[in-house]
Coordinates of N, CA and C in Angstrom, one line a residue:
M1 N 15.0 48.6 18.7 CA 15.8 47.4 19.0 C 17.3 47.8 19.0
F2 N 18.0 47.2 19.9 CA 19.4 47.6 20.0 C 20.1 46.3 20.6
T3 N 21.4 46.4 20.6 CA 22.2 45.3 21.2 C 22.9 45.8 22.4
A4 N 23.5 44.9 23.3 CA 24.2 45.3 24.4 C 25.4 46.2 24.0
V5 N 26.0 45.8 23.0 CA 27.2 46.6 22.5 C 26.8 47.9 22.1
E6 N 25.7 48.1 21.3 CA 25.2 49.4 21.0 C 24.8 50.2 22.2
L7 N 24.2 49.6 23.2 CA 23.8 50.3 24.3 C 24.9 50.8 25.1
N8 N 26.0 49.9 25.2 CA 27.2 50.4 25.9 C 27.9 51.5 25.2
K9 N 27.9 51.6 23.9 CA 28.5 52.7 23.2 C 27.6 54.0 23.5
Y10 N 26.3 53.9 23.6 CA 25.6 55.0 24.0 C 26.1 55.6 25.4
F11 N 26.3 54.7 26.4 CA 26.7 55.0 27.7 C 28.1 55.6 27.6
D12 N 29.0 55.0 26.7 CA 30.4 55.5 26.6 C 30.4 56.9 26.2
I13 N 29.4 57.4 25.4 CA 29.3 58.7 24.9 C 28.6 59.6 26.0
S14 N 27.5 59.2 26.5 CA 26.7 59.9 27.5 C 27.4 60.0 28.9
V15 N 28.1 59.0 29.3 CA 28.8 58.8 30.6 C 30.3 58.3 30.3
P16 N 31.2 59.1 29.8 CA 32.4 58.6 29.5 C 33.2 57.9 30.6
A17 N 34.1 57.0 30.1 CA 34.8 56.2 31.1 C 35.8 57.2 31.9
S18 N 36.1 58.3 31.3 CA 36.9 59.3 32.0 C 36.4 59.8 33.4
F19 N 35.1 59.6 33.6 CA 34.4 60.1 34.8 C 34.5 59.0 35.9
G20 N 34.9 57.7 35.5 CA 35.0 56.7 36.4 C 36.4 56.5 36.9
F21 N 36.6 55.7 37.9 CA 37.9 55.3 38.5 C 38.4 54.2 37.7
S22 N 39.8 54.2 37.5 CA 40.4 53.2 36.6 C 40.2 51.8 37.2
E23 N 40.0 51.6 38.5 CA 39.8 50.3 39.1 C 38.4 49.8 39.0
D24 N 37.5 50.7 38.6 CA 36.1 50.4 38.5 C 35.8 49.4 37.3
S25 N 35.0 48.4 37.5 CA 34.7 47.5 36.3 C 33.4 48.1 35.7
G26 N 33.6 49.1 34.9 CA 32.5 49.7 34.3 C 32.2 49.2 32.9
G27 N 31.0 49.4 32.4 CA 30.6 48.9 31.1 C 30.0 47.5 31.1
I28 N 30.3 46.7 30.1 CA 29.7 45.4 30.0 C 30.5 44.5 30.8
C29 N 29.8 43.9 31.8 CA 30.4 43.0 32.7 C 30.3 41.6 32.2
L30 N 29.1 41.3 31.5 CA 28.8 40.0 30.9 C 28.1 40.3 29.6
L31 N 28.6 39.8 28.5 CA 27.9 39.9 27.3 C 27.4 38.5 27.0
A32 N 26.1 38.3 27.4 CA 25.5 37.0 27.3 C 25.2 36.6 25.9
N33 N 24.9 37.7 25.1 CA 24.7 37.5 23.7 C 24.7 38.9 23.0
N34 N 24.8 39.0 21.7 CA 24.6 40.3 21.2 C 23.4 40.4 20.2
N35 N 22.4 39.7 20.7 CA 21.1 39.8 19.9 C 20.4 41.2 20.2
S36 N 19.6 41.5 19.3 CA 18.8 42.8 19.6 C 17.7 42.6 20.6
F37 N 17.4 43.6 21.4 CA 16.4 43.5 22.3 C 15.8 44.9 22.5
N38 N 14.6 45.0 23.1 CA 14.0 46.3 23.2 C 13.6 46.7 24.7
R39 N 14.1 45.9 25.6 CA 13.8 46.1 27.0 C 15.0 45.9 27.8
V40 N 15.2 46.8 28.8 CA 16.3 46.7 29.8 C 15.7 46.7 31.2
A41 N 16.3 46.1 32.2 CA 16.0 46.2 33.5 C 17.1 47.0 34.2
I42 N 16.7 47.8 35.3 CA 17.6 48.6 36.0 C 17.5 48.2 37.5
A43 N 18.8 48.1 38.2 CA 18.8 47.9 39.6 C 20.0 48.5 40.1
L44 N 20.1 48.6 41.5 CA 21.3 49.1 42.1 C 22.4 48.1 42.0
D45 N 22.0 46.8 42.3 CA 23.1 45.7 42.3 C 22.6 44.5 41.5
V46 N 23.5 43.7 41.0 CA 23.2 42.4 40.4 C 23.0 41.5 41.5
T47 N 21.7 41.0 41.6 CA 21.4 40.0 42.6 C 20.6 38.9 41.8
L48 N 20.5 37.7 42.5 CA 19.7 36.7 41.8 C 18.2 37.2 41.5
D49 N 17.8 37.9 42.5 CA 16.3 38.5 42.3 C 16.3 39.5 41.1
S50 N 17.3 40.3 41.0 CA 17.3 41.3 39.9 C 17.4 40.6 38.6
I51 N 18.2 39.6 38.6 CA 18.2 38.8 37.3 C 16.9 38.1 36.9
E52 N 16.3 37.6 38.0 CA 15.0 37.0 37.7 C 14.0 38.0 37.3
F53 N 14.0 39.2 37.9 CA 13.1 40.3 37.4 C 13.3 40.6 36.0
A54 N 14.6 40.8 35.6 CA 15.0 41.1 34.2 C 14.5 40.0 33.3
A55 N 14.6 38.8 33.7 CA 14.1 37.7 32.8 C 12.6 37.7 32.7
S56 N 11.9 38.0 33.8 CA 10.5 38.1 33.9 C 9.8 39.1 33.0
V57 N 10.6 40.2 32.7 CA 10.0 41.2 31.9 C 10.6 41.2 30.4
G58 N 11.4 40.1 30.2 CA 11.9 40.0 28.9 C 13.1 40.9 28.5
A59 N 13.8 41.3 29.5 CA 14.9 42.3 29.3 C 16.1 41.5 28.6
G60 N 16.8 42.2 27.7 CA 18.0 41.6 27.2 C 19.2 42.0 27.9
A61 N 19.1 43.0 28.8 CA 20.2 43.5 29.6 C 19.7 44.0 31.0
L62 N 20.6 43.9 31.9 CA 20.4 44.4 33.2 C 21.5 45.5 33.5
I63 N 21.0 46.6 33.6 CA 22.0 47.7 34.0 C 21.9 48.0 35.4
T64 N 23.1 48.0 36.1 CA 23.1 48.3 37.5 C 24.1 49.4 37.8
H65 N 24.0 50.0 39.0 CA 24.9 50.9 39.4 C 26.3 50.2 39.8
H66 N 26.1 49.3 40.7 CA 27.4 48.5 41.1 C 27.5 47.3 40.2
P67 N 28.8 47.1 39.7 CA 29.1 45.9 38.9 C 29.1 44.6 39.6
C68 N 28.8 43.6 38.9 CA 28.8 42.2 39.5 C 30.2 41.8 39.7
I69 N 31.1 42.3 38.9 CA 32.6 41.8 39.0 C 33.4 43.0 39.5
F70 N 34.1 42.9 40.6 CA 35.0 43.9 41.0 C 36.4 43.2 40.9
G71 N 37.3 43.8 40.1 CA 38.6 43.3 39.9 C 38.6 42.1 39.0
K72 N 39.7 41.4 39.1 CA 39.9 40.2 38.2 C 39.3 39.0 38.9
I73 N 38.8 38.1 38.0 CA 38.3 36.8 38.6 C 39.2 35.7 37.9
S74 N 39.4 34.7 38.6 CA 40.3 33.6 38.1 C 39.5 32.4 37.6
D75 N 38.2 32.3 38.0 CA 37.4 31.3 37.6 C 35.9 31.6 37.9
I76 N 35.0 30.9 37.3 CA 33.6 31.1 37.5 C 33.1 29.7 38.0
R77 N 32.5 29.8 39.2 CA 31.9 28.7 39.8 C 30.5 28.8 40.2
C78 N 29.6 27.8 40.0 CA 28.3 27.8 40.4 C 28.1 27.9 41.9
D79 N 29.1 27.5 42.7 CA 28.9 27.6 44.1 C 29.5 28.8 44.8
D80 N 29.8 29.8 43.9 CA 30.3 31.1 44.4 C 29.2 32.1 44.0
A81 N 29.1 33.1 44.9 CA 28.0 34.2 44.7 C 28.2 34.8 43.4
V82 N 29.3 35.3 43.0 CA 29.5 36.0 41.7 C 29.3 35.1 40.6
G83 N 29.9 33.9 40.7 CA 29.7 32.9 39.6 C 28.2 32.5 39.4
A84 N 27.5 32.3 40.5 CA 26.1 32.0 40.4 C 25.3 33.0 39.6
R85 N 25.6 34.3 39.9 CA 24.9 35.4 39.2 C 25.3 35.5 37.8
L86 N 26.6 35.3 37.5 CA 27.0 35.4 36.1 C 26.4 34.2 35.3
L87 N 26.4 33.0 35.8 CA 25.8 31.9 35.2 C 24.3 32.0 35.0
K88 N 23.6 32.5 36.0 CA 22.2 32.7 35.9 C 21.9 33.7 34.8
A89 N 22.5 34.8 34.7 CA 22.3 35.8 33.7 C 22.6 35.2 32.3
A90 N 23.7 34.5 32.2 CA 24.1 33.9 30.9 C 23.1 32.9 30.5
N91 N 22.5 32.1 31.4 CA 21.5 31.1 31.1 C 20.3 31.8 30.5
Y92 N 20.0 32.9 31.0 CA 18.8 33.6 30.5 C 19.1 34.5 29.3
G93 N 20.4 34.6 28.9 CA 20.8 35.5 27.8 C 20.7 37.0 28.2
I94 N 20.9 37.3 29.4 CA 20.8 38.7 29.9 C 22.2 39.2 30.1
S95 N 22.6 40.2 29.4 CA 23.9 40.9 29.5 C 23.8 41.8 30.7
L96 N 25.0 41.9 31.4 CA 25.1 42.6 32.6 C 26.0 43.9 32.3
M97 N 25.5 45.1 32.7 CA 26.2 46.3 32.4 C 26.2 47.1 33.7
A98 N 27.2 47.9 34.1 CA 27.3 48.8 35.2 C 28.1 50.0 35.0
Y99 N 27.8 51.0 35.6 CA 28.4 52.3 35.3 C 28.7 53.1 36.7
H100 N 29.1 52.3 37.7 CA 29.2 52.8 39.0 C 29.9 54.2 39.2
T101 N 31.2 54.3 39.2 CA 31.8 55.6 39.4 C 31.6 56.6 38.3
R102 N 31.3 56.1 37.1 CA 31.0 57.1 36.1 C 29.8 57.9 36.4
L103 N 28.7 57.2 37.0 CA 27.5 57.9 37.3 C 27.6 58.6 38.6
D104 N 28.5 58.2 39.5 CA 28.8 59.0 40.7 C 29.4 60.3 40.4
N105 N 30.4 60.3 39.5 CA 31.3 61.5 39.3 C 30.8 62.4 38.1
L106 N 29.8 61.9 37.3 CA 29.3 62.7 36.2 C 28.8 64.1 36.8
P107 N 29.1 65.2 36.2 CA 28.5 66.4 36.7 C 27.0 66.3 36.6
G108 N 26.3 66.6 37.8 CA 24.9 66.4 38.0 C 24.5 65.0 38.3
G109 N 25.5 64.1 38.5 CA 25.3 62.8 38.8 C 25.0 62.4 40.2
V110 N 25.2 61.2 40.6 CA 24.8 60.7 41.9 C 25.5 61.6 43.0
N111 N 26.8 61.8 42.9 CA 27.4 62.7 44.0 C 26.9 63.9 44.1
D112 N 26.7 64.7 43.0 CA 26.2 66.1 43.1 C 24.7 66.0 43.6
T113 N 24.0 65.0 43.2 CA 22.6 65.0 43.6 C 22.5 64.8 45.1
L114 N 23.3 63.8 45.6 CA 23.2 63.6 47.1 C 23.7 64.8 47.9
C115 N 24.7 65.5 47.3 CA 25.1 66.7 48.1 C 24.1 67.8 48.0
K116 N 23.4 67.9 46.9 CA 22.3 68.9 46.9 C 21.3 68.6 47.9
I117 N 20.9 67.3 48.0 CA 19.8 66.9 48.9 C 20.2 67.1 50.4
I118 N 21.5 66.9 50.7 CA 21.8 67.2 52.1 C 22.4 68.6 52.3
G119 N 22.4 69.4 51.4 CA 22.9 70.8 51.5 C 24.3 71.0 51.6
V120 N 25.1 70.2 50.9 CA 26.6 70.4 51.0 C 27.0 71.1 49.7

């Protein structure tokens, strides 16, 4: 069992923020709660479907490559795509975490793997 904060600390050690771009919204995007959980869901993007999937398997966190929030937000609205996703995850108690450019730039990470596949 672990919490979202503990899981984020693990990523901070394994995939340090120094590998990411400063404008990237990496790490915890939404801390819905800090209760312990033993299951996470993983997806490329935070979508309403990926949140539903996370809820259906009892995940306490949804870890994605791309963050739900890019840049600053001034308000959270249920009639906005980002707001709807944040509110849905919060209602389910699912924390959202993303490590976009950290995973891209990590030695042996996404960029290195793609280059190897295409022979660059």
